[in-house]
Structure formats: structure tokens, C-alpha cells
CSV table of C-alpha atoms in Angstrom, one decimal:
chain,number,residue,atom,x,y,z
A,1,UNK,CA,0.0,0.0,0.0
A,2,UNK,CA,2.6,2.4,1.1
A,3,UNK,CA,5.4,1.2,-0.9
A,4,UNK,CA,7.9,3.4,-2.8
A,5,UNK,CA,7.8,3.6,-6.4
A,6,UNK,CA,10.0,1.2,-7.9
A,7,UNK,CA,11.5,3.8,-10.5
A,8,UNK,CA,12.4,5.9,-7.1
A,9,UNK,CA,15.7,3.8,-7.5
A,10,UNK,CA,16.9,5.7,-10.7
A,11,UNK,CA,14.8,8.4,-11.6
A,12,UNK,CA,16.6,11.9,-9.8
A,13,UNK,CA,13.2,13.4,-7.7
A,14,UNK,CA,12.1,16.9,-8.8
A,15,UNK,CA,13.9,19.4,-6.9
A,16,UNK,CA,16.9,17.4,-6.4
A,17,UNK,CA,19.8,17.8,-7.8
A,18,UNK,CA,21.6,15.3,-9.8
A,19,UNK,CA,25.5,16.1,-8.4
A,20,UNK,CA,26.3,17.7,-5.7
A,21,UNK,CA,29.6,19.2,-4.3
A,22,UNK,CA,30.7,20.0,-0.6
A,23,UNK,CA,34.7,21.8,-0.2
A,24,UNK,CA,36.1,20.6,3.0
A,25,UNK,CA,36.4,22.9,5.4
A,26,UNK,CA,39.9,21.7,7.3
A,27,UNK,CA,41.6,20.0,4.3
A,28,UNK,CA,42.5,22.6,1.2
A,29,UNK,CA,41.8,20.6,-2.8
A,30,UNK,CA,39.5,18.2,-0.6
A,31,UNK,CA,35.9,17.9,-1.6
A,32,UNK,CA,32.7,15.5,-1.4
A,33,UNK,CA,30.4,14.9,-4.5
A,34,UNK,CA,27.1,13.4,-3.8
A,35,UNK,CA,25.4,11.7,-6.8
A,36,UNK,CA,21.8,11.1,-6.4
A,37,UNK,CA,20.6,7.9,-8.1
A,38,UNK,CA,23.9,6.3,-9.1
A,39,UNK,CA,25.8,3.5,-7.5
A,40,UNK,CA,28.9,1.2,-7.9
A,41,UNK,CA,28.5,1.2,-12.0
A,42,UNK,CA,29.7,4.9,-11.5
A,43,UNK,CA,31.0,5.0,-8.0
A,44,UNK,CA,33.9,2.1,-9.3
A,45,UNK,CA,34.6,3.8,-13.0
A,46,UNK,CA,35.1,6.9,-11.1
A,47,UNK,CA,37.5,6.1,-8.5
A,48,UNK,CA,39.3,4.2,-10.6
A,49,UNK,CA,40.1,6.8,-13.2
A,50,UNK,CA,40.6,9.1,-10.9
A,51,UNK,CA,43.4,7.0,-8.9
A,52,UNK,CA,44.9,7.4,-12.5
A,53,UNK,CA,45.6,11.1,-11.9
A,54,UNK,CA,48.4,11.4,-10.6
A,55,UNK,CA,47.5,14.9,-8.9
A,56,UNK,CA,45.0,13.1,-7.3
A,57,UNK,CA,46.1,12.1,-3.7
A,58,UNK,CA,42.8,10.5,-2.7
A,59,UNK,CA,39.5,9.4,-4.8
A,60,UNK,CA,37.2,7.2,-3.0
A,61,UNK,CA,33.5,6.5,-3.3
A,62,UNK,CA,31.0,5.4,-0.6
A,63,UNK,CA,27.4,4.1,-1.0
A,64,UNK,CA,26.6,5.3,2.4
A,65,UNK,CA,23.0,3.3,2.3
A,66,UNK,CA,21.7,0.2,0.6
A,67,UNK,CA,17.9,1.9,0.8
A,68,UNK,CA,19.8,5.6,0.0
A,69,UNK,CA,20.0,5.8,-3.9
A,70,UNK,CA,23.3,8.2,-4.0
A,71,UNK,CA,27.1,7.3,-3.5
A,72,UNK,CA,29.3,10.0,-2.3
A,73,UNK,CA,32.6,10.5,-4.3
A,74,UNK,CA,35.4,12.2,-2.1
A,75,UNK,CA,38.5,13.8,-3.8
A,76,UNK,CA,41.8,15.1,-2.6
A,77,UNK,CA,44.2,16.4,-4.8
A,78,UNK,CA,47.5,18.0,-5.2
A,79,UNK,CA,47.8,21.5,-5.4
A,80,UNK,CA,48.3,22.2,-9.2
A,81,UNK,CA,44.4,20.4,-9.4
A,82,UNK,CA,41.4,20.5,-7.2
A,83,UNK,CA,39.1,18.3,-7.1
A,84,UNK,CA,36.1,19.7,-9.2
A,85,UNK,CA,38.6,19.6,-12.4
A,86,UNK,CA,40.2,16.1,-11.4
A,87,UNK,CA,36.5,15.0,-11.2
A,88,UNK,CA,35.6,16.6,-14.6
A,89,UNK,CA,38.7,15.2,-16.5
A,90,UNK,CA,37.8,11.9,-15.1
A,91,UNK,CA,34.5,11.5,-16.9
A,92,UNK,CA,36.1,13.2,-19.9
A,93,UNK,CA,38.6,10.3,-19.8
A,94,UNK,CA,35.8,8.0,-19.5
A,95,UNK,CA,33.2,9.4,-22.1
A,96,UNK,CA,36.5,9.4,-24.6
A,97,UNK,CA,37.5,5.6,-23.4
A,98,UNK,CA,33.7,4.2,-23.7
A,99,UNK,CA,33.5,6.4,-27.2
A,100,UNK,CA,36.5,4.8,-28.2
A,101,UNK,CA,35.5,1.0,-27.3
A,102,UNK,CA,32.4,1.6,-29.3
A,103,UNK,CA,34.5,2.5,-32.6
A,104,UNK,CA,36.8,-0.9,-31.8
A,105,UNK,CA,33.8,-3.1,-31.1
A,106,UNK,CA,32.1,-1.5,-34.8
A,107,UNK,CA,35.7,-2.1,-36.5
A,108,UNK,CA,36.2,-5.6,-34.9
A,109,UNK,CA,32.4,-6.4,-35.7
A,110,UNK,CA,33.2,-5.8,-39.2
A,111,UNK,CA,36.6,-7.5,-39.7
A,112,UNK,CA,35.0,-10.6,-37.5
A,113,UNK,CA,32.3,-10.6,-40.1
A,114,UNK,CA,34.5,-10.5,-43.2
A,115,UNK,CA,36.4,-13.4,-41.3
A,116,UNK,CA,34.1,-15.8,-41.5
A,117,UNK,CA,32.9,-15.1,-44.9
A,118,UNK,CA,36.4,-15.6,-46.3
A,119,UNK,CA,37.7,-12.9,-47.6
B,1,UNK,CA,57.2,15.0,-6.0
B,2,UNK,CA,57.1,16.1,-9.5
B,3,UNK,CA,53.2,16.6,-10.3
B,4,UNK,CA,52.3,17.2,-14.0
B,5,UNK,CA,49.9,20.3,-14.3
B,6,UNK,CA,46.4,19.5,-14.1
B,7,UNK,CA,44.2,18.6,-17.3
B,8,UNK,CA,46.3,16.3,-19.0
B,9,UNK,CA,44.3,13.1,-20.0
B,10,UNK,CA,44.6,9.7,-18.6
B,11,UNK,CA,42.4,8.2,-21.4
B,12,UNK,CA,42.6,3.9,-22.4
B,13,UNK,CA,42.4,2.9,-25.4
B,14,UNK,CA,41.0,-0.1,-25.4
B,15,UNK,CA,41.1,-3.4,-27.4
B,16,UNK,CA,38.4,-5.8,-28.2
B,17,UNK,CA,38.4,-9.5,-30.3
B,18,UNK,CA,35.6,-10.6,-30.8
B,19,UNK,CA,35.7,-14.7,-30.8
B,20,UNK,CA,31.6,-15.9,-31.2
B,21,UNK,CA,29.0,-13.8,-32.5
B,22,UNK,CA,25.7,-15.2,-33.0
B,23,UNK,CA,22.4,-13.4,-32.8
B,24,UNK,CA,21.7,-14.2,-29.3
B,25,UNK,CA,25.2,-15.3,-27.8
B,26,UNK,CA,28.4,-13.4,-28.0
B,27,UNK,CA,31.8,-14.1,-26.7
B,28,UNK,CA,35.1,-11.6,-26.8
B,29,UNK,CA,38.3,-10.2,-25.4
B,30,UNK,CA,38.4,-7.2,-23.8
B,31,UNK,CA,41.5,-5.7,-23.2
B,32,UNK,CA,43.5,-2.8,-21.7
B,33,UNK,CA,41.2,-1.7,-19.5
B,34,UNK,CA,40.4,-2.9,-16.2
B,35,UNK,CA,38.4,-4.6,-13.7
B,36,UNK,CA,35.8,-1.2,-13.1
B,37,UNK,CA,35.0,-0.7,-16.9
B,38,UNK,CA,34.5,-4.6,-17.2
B,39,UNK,CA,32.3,-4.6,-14.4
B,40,UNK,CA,30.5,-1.6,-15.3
B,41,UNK,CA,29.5,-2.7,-18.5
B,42,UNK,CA,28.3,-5.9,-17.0
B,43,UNK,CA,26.4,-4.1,-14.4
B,44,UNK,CA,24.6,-1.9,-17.0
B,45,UNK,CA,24.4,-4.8,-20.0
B,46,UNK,CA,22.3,-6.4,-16.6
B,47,UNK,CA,20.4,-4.1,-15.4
B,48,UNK,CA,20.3,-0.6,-17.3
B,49,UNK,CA,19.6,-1.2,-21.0
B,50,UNK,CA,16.2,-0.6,-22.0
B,51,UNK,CA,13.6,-3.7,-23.6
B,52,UNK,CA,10.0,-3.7,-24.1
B,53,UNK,CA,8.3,-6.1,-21.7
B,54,UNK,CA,3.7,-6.3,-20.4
B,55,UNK,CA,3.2,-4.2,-17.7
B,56,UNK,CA,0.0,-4.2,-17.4
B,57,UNK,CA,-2.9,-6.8,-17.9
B,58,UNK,CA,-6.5,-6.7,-17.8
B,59,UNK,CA,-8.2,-9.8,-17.4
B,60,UNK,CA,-11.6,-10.0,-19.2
B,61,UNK,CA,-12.2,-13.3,-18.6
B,62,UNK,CA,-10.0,-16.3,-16.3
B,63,UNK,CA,-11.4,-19.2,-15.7
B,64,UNK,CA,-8.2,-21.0,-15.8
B,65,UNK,CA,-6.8,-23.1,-12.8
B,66,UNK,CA,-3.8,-19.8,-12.5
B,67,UNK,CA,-4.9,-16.9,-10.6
B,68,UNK,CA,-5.3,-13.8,-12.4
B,69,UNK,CA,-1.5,-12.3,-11.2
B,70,UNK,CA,0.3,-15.6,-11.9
B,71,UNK,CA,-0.9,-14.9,-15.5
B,72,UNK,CA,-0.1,-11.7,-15.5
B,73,UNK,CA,3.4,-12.2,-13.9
B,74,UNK,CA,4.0,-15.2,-16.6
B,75,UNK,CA,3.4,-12.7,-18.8
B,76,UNK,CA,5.5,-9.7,-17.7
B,77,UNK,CA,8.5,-12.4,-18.4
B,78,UNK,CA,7.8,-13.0,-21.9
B,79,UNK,CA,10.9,-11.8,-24.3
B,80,UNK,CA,9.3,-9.3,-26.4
B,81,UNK,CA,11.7,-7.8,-29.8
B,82,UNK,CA,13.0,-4.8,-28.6
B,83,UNK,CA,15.0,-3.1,-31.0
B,84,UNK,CA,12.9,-0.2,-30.5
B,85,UNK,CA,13.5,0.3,-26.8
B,86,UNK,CA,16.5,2.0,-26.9
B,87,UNK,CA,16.1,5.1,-28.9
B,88,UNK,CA,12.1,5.0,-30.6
B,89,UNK,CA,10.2,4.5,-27.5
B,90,UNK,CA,9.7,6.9,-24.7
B,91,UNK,CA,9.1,5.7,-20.6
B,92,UNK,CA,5.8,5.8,-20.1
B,93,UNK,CA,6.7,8.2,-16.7
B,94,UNK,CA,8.5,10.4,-19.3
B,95,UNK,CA,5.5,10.4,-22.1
B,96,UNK,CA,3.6,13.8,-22.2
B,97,UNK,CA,1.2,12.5,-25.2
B,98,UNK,CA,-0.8,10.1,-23.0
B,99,UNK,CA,-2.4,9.5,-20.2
B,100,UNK,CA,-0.6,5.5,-19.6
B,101,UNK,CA,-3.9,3.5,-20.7
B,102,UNK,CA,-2.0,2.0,-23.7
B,103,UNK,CA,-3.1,3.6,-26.8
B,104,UNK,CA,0.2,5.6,-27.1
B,105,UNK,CA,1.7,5.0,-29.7
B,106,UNK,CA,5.5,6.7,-27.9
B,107,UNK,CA,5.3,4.4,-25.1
B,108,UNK,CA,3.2,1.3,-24.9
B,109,UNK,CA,2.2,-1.5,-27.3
B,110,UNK,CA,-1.2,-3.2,-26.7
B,111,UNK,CA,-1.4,-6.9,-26.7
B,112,UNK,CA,-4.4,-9.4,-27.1
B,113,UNK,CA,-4.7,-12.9,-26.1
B,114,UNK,CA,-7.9,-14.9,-26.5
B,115,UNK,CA,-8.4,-18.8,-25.8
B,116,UNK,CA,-10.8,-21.1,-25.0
B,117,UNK,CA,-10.5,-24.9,-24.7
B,118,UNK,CA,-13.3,-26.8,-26.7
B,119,UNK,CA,-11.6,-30.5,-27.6
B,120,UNK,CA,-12.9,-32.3,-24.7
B,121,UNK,CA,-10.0,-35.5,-25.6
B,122,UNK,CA,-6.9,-32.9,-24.5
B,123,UNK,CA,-6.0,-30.1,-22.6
B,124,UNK,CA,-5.2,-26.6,-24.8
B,125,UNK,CA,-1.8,-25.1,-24.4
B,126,UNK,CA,-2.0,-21.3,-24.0
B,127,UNK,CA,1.5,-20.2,-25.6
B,128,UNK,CA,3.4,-16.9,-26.5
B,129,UNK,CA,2.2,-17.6,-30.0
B,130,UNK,CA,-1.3,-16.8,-28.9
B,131,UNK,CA,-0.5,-13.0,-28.2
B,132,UNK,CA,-2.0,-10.9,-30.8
B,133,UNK,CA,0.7,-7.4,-31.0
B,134,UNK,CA,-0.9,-4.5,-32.2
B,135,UNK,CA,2.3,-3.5,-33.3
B,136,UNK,CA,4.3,-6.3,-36.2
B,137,UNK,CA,8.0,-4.3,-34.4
B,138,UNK,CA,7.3,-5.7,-31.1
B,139,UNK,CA,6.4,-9.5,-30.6
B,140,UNK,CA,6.9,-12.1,-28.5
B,141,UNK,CA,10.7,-13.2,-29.7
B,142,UNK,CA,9.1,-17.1,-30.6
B,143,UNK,CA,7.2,-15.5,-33.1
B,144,UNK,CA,9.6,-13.0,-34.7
B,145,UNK,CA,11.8,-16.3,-34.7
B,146,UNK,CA,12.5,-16.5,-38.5
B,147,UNK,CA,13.3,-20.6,-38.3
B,148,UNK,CA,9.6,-20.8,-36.6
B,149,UNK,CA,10.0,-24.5,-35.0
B,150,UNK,CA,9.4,-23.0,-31.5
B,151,UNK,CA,6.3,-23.5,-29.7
B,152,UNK,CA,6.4,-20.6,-27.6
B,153,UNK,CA,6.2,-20.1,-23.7
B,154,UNK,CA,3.8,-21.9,-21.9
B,155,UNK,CA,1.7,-19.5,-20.4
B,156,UNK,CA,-1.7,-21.7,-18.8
B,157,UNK,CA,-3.3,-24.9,-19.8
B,158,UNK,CA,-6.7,-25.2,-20.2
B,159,UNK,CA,-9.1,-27.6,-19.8
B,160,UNK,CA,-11.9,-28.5,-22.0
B,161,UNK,CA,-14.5,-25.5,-21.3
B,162,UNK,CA,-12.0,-23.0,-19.6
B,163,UNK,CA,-11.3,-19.9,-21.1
B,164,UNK,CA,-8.6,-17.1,-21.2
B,165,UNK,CA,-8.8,-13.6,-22.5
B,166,UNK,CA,-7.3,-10.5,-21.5
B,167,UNK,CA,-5.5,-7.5,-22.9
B,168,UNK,CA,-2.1,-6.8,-21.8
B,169,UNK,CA,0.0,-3.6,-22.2
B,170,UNK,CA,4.1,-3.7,-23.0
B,171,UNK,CA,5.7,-0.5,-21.8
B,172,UNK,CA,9.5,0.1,-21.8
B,173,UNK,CA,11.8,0.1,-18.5
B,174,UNK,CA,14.6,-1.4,-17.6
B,175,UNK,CA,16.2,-4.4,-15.5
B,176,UNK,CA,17.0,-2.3,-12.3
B,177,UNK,CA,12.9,-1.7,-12.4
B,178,UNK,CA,12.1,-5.2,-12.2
B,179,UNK,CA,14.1,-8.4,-13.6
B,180,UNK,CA,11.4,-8.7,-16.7
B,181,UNK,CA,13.1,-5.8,-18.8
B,182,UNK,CA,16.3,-7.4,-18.6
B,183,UNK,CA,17.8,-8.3,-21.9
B,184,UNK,CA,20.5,-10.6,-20.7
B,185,UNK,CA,20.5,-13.9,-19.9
B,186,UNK,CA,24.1,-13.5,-18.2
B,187,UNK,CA,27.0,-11.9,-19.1
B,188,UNK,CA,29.8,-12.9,-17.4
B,189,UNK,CA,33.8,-11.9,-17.5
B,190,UNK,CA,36.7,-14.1,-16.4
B,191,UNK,CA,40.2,-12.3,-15.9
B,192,UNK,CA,42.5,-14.6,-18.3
B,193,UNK,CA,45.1,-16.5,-16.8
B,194,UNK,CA,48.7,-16.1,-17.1
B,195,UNK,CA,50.1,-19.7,-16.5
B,196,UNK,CA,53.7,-20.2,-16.4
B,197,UNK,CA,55.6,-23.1,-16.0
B,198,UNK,CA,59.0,-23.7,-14.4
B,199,UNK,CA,60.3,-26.1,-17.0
B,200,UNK,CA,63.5,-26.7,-15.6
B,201,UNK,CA,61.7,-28.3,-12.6
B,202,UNK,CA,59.1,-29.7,-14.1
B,203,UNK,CA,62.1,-31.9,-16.1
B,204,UNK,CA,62.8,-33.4,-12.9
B,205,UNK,CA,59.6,-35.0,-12.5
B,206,UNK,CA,59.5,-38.7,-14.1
B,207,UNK,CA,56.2,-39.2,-16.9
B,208,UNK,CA,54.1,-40.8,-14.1
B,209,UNK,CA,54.3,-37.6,-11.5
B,210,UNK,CA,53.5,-35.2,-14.8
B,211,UNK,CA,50.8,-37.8,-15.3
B,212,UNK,CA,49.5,-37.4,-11.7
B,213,UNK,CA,49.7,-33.5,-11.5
B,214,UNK,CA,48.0,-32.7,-15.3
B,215,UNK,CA,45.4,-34.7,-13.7
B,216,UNK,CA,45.2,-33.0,-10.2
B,217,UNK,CA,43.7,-30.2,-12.1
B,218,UNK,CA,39.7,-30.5,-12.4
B,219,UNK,CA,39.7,-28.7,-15.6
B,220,UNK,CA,41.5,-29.6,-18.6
B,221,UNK,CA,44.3,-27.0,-18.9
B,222,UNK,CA,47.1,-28.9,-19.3
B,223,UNK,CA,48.4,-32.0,-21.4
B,224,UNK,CA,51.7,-34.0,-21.9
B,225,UNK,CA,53.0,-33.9,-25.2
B,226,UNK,CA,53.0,-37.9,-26.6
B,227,UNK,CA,56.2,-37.4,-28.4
B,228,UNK,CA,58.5,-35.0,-26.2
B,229,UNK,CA,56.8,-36.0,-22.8
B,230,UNK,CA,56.5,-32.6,-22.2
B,231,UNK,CA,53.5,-31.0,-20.1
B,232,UNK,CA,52.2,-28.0,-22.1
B,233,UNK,CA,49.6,-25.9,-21.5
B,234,UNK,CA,46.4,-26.4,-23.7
B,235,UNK,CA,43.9,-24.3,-22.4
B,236,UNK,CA,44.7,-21.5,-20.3
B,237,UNK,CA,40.5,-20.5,-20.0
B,238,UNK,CA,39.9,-23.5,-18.7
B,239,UNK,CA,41.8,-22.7,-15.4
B,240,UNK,CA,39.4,-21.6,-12.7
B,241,UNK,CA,41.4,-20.2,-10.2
B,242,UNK,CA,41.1,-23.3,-8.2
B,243,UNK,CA,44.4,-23.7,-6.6
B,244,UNK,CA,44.6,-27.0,-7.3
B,245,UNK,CA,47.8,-27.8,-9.4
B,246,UNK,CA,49.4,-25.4,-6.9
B,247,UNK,CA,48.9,-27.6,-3.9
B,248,UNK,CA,49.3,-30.8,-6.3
B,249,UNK,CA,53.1,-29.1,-6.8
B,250,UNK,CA,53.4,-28.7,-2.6
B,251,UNK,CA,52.3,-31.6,-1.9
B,252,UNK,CA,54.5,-33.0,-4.5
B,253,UNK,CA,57.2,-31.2,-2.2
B,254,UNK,CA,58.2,-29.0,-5.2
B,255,UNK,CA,57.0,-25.8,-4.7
B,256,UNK,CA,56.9,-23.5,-7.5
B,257,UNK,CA,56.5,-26.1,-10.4
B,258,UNK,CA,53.8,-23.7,-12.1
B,259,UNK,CA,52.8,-19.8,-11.5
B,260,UNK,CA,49.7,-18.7,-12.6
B,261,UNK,CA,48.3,-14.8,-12.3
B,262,UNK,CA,45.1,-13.0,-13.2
B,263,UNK,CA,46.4,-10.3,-15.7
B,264,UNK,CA,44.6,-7.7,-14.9
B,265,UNK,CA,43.8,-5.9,-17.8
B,266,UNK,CA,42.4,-8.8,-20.2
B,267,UNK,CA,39.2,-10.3,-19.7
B,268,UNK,CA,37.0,-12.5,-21.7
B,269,UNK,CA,33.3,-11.7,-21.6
B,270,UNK,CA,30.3,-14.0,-22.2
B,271,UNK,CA,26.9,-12.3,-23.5
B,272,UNK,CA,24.0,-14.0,-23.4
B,273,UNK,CA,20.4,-12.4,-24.2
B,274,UNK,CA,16.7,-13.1,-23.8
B,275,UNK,CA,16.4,-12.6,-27.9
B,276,UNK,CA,14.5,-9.4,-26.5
B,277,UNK,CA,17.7,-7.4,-28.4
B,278,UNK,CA,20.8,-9.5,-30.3
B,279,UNK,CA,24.1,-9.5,-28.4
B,280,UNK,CA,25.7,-7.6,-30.5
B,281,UNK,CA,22.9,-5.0,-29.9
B,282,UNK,CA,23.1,-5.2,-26.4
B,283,UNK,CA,26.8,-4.8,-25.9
B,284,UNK,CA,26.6,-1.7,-28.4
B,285,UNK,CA,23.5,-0.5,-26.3
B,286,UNK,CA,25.5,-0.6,-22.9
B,287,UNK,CA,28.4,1.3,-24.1
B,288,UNK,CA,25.6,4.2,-24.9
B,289,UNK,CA,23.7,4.4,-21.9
B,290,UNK,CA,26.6,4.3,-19.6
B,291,UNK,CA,28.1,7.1,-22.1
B,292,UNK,CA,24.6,8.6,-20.8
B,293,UNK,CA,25.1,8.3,-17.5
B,294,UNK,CA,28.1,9.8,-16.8
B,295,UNK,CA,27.2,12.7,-19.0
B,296,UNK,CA,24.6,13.1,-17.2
B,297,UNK,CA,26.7,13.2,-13.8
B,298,UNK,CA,28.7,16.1,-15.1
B,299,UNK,CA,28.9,19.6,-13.1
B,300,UNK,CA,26.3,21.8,-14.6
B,301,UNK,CA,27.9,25.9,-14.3
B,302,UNK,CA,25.2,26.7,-12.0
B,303,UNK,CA,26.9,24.2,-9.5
B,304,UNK,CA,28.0,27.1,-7.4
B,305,UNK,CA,30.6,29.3,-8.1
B,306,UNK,CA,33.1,26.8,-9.5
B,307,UNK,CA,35.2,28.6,-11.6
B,308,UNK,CA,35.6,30.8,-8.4
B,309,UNK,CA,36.1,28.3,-6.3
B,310,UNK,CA,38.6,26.9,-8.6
B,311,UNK,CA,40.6,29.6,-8.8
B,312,UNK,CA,40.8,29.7,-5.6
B,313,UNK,CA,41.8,26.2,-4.6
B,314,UNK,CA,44.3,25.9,-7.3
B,315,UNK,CA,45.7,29.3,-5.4
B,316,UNK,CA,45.3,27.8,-1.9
């Protein structure tokens, strides 16, 4: 009867806002990103591109709550970065990587094909 | 430490090989990248790329031994061809030209299924194949089947005098909704295995011990050469990370005979679907909608006063 909405998983409410971002207030290039309605597919992709960074001293990502739809994404980073543009450059990187695989899976789809035909 | 200034890319360039490829079954390489990406495409090949699947029934008339939400769950998990989930069709929460009673022609496809058992000898089989689609694009995948020796999913039997007849609405979602609107079957990745033997000390071992540890190993991954004697290995894949050559070797008291490591930036992926959308389909659709989800997780400029901000934290 009182049930949540399925969709509540994944679909951002109206009002909210889909990323957030909190600047530490002891620790200077140090900030907190909350994403509403994401969880490890992003949380994981994320950290781990980020740990690629070398100015980046600290990514890590949380999902504080099984029944809480958001994970929080915390970034420290060396002084020549902050964290907002280590965390843009990441899903740059990303975007480019997953743009990229798409070309190589039409190029290898195309080559596999021709391989079986014979040519 | 020497950092480089900020902005330079970190991009992979991945690689992929693609080794089976069949309409509903896929099987490839995927290589430098890691673990995160693999998983993350698994995770959304699962659970985030769109299919067409009935939401919504309305029972006219049941007088089936099934109650009427077994029937309508039964048919919730019929494989419907969805091609036209990813980019034609709209969410029915995101549809502004109806009202959700199914005569949209954005977001839902109407379905009709009438049957009534009259031979009194057997009972009637209520298939998949009995669901009229007001729409030729999206039908029950037994029917779109071009080879047509199927006899669809059983949905109820009937017994002489019982009768079925409903109408049923398809609407598009996705798996993390509910389990129905997932196109896969499983897709699965294994790391591939770097197996490496120490030959000089596997030449001290006599035929029978080589025998004895190839076959200590519940998978076929290694063999002995008939003419050299030598063990080689024949199928790396078939490893399973079992450990069990490894304590063969100890408790053979000669540690070290093989090495095997995970390398951690090739995997090999299996992709199997419903038929809902082909693999090849599905994989292509995955790499799309995570695209779309981290674009969507981008800072938008009203985010505060970033650039601000910025400035000063790259001053601090």
C-alpha cells in the first residue's frame, strides 16, 4: 500500500539535484560529490580513473546506504588540481574511453564478419 | 614530488576480439582496460539497457486453474523484440502525449490474447504464440523467430471448457525496475590467466608424476606432449582459479613447479540475451547508456561558483 515507487531507484526526484559538491572545510583541494541515483557502475569507474591522476592524492566513493540511492565520491588532490577539475577530467577520460571501445567493437564487428565469410 | 599540471588526459584505449558472435550469444576479449569498466558494463548490460516487456494486464475473462496475477506475472516475463526500446520508445513516466492507458503509440504497445479450450480429448496449451501485438515491431521473440520451430512459452493450460482472455500492455523500463526488462541472460567476465611453467623443474619430475599432477587439475588445462613428454599448457581458460595444481606441486614437495596470475587488464566476456535485443545489440546499447550516464553526472555551471572556487583552490 505504502510502498515506494519502484522507478524511485533511478529516476533523480524533482527538486533534487543530480550532483552535488561539498569543499572541506579543514583539508584545502579536498571535496565530497554526492550523486543522487547512481551507484557502484559509477561510484567504481570513477574512483578508478581518478586514482589514475596522478594529482590526485585521494579518490574514493561510498554508497553510504543500501535503501539511500546516491554514493558520495570524495577527492583530494594535489595543489596544481582541485578536485572539481580532477573530477571533470575523469568522466572526460571516461566518455572518450567508452566512445573509443564503441569505434573498436564496430571495426572488430566488421573484420570478424569478413572473417568468416572468407575474404 | 614532481606533479604534471592538471588537465592532462589519462584516457585507455581499449582493445576488443571478438571470438563468437551469433544473434543471441556473444563471446570476446576485452583488453586494456580494467576490472571497473568490465564490471561496469556488465552491471549496465544487466540491469540498465532498455527492452520492451507487459506491464499491465486486464483480465476479461479467467477461468483457468492460474490466478489472475500468476498470469499476469507469466506474462510480464515473456521476451518481447525490442529493438525499439533503446532510442524509438519513450518511458511511459516520461510520455507527455498520454495519459498510460495503452493507446500511445510513444510508449506502450497493446497486446491481445484470447483462448478457450473446446476438444474435450486434451488439454489446450495457452503459448506466447497466442498474443496478438498491435504493433508487427514488437512481438513475442518465438514468433519474430524466422526458423519458426518454437512452440512458444507456456503460459496456462486449459481444460476443455476453460477460457482465457485478456488485454495486456508492453511498456518500456529497464532491468534495475524489475528483472522482466532485462535483456540478458548473463553476461559474465573471467580475468585470463597467465600460467607459467617452471620447465627446468618440471624436467625433474618422471612421466608418471607429470601424469598425476595434469590430472590434479579438475579442468582440462594442461596435457603432456606424446612425443616429447612434455607438459604444455592447452587451455589457459579452462583454469578456474582453483588452486589445485598449486597444492598438487606442494604436496608434491616441489613448490613453485607452475605460477599462474590473473592479468589484470584482459578479460574474456560471455553475452548471453533473452532474444528481447541480439548481443551484438546489447553490448553496443551498454556502451551508450553508460556514455549517458556519466554525462549526465557532469557539473552543470550553475553548480555554485566553481570557476571561483577553482581559482581559488588551485591558489590555496
Amino acid at each position: 500500500m505504502n510502498a515506494p515507487d519502484r522507478y524511485e531507484r533511478f529516476v533523480v526526484p524533482e527538486g533534487t539535484k543530480k550532483v552535488s559538491f561539498e569543499k572541506d572545510t579543514k583539508i584545502m583541494n579536498a571535496a565530497s560529490f554526492t550523486i543522487e541515483r547512481e551507484d557502484h557502475t559509477i561510484g567504481n569507474i570513477l574512483r578508478m580513473q581518478l586514482h589514475r591522476d596522478p594529482n590526485v592524492l585521494f579518490a574514493g566513493y561510498k554508497l553510504p546506504h543500501p535503501l539511500q540511492y546516491k554514493i558520495i565520491v570524495r577527492i583530494h588532490t594535489a595543489s596544481q588540481s582541485s578536485p572539481t577539475q580532477a573530477y571533470t577530467q575523469a568522466i572526460n577520460d571516461l566518455d572518450k574511453e567508452l566512445e573509443n571501445l564503441k569505434q573498436a567493437f564496430e571495426d572488430e564487428k566488421t573484420r570478424f564478419e569478413r572473417m568468416k565469410q572468407g575474404y | 614530488m614532481e606533479r604534471p599540471a592538471a588537465g592532462a588526459s589519462y584516457q585507455r584505449f581499449p582493445r576488443v576480439r571478438i571470438r563468437e558472435l551469433r544473434d543471441e550469444y556473444a563471446k570476446f576479449e576485452l583488453r586494456d582496460t580494467d576490472a571497473s569498466m568490465a564490471n561496469a558494463l556488465r552491471r549496465v548490460m544487466i540491469a540498465e539497457v532498455p527492452t520492451v516487456a507487459i506491464d499491465l494486464v486486464e483480465i476479461e475473462s479467467n477461468s483457468s486453474v492460474l490466478t489472475d496475477e500468476f498470469i499476469a506475472h507469466r506474462l510480464g516475463l515473456i521476451p518481447l523484440t525490442s529493438s525499439a526500446a533503446m532510442s524509438a520508445m519513450r518511458f511511459s513516466r516520461d510520455c507527455d502525449a498520454c495519459d498510460g492507458d495503452g493507446s500511445c503509440e510513444y510508449c506502450s504497445i497493446e497486446f491481445h490474447l484470447a483462448a478457450r479450450a473446446t476438444d474435450s480429448g486434451q488439454t489446450l496449451e495457452v503459448t506466447a504464440m497466442d498474443l496478438r501485438s498491435t504493433d508487427p515491431k514488437v512481438c513475442p521473440v518465438d514468433q519474430a523467430d524466422a526458423a519458426g520451430d518454437s512452440r512458444g512459452i507456456l503460459i496456462v493450460k486449459l481444460r476443455c471448457g476453460q477460457e482465457l482472455r485478456l488485454r495486456a500492455i508492453a511498456r518500456k523500463g529497464i532491468g534495475k525496475d524489475h528483472a522482466k526488462w532485462s535483456p540478458a541472460a548473463t553476461v559474465t567476465f573471467m580475468y585470463e590467466p597467465d600460467i607459467c611453467i617452471n620447465e627446468e623443474l618440471m624436467e625433474t619430475l618422471t612421466l608418471e608424476e607429470k601424469q598425476s599432477w595434469v590430472e590434479s587439475s579438475p579442468t582440462k588445462v594442461f596435457d603432456i606432449d606424446p612425443v616429447t613428454q612434455q607438459v604444455t599448457v592447452v587451455d589457459p581458460e579452462a583454469y578456474t582459479y582453483d588452486d589445485e595444481v598449486i597444492k598438487k606441486a606442494e604436496a608434491m614437495g616441489k613448490p613453485g613447479l607452475v605460477e599462474i596470475n590473473a592479468k589484470e587488464d584482459s578479460f574474456v566476456f560471455t553475452v548471453e540475451t533473452t532474444g528481447a535485443i541480439t548481443a551484438y545489440e546489447l553490448i553496443m546499447n551498454a556502451i551508450t547508456v553508460l556514455r549517458q550516464k556519466l554525462d549526465a553526472i557532469r557539473l552543470q555551471d550553475d553548480d555554485g561558483d566553481l570557476g571561483e572556487l577553482d581559482a581559488h583552490l588551485v591558489g590555496g
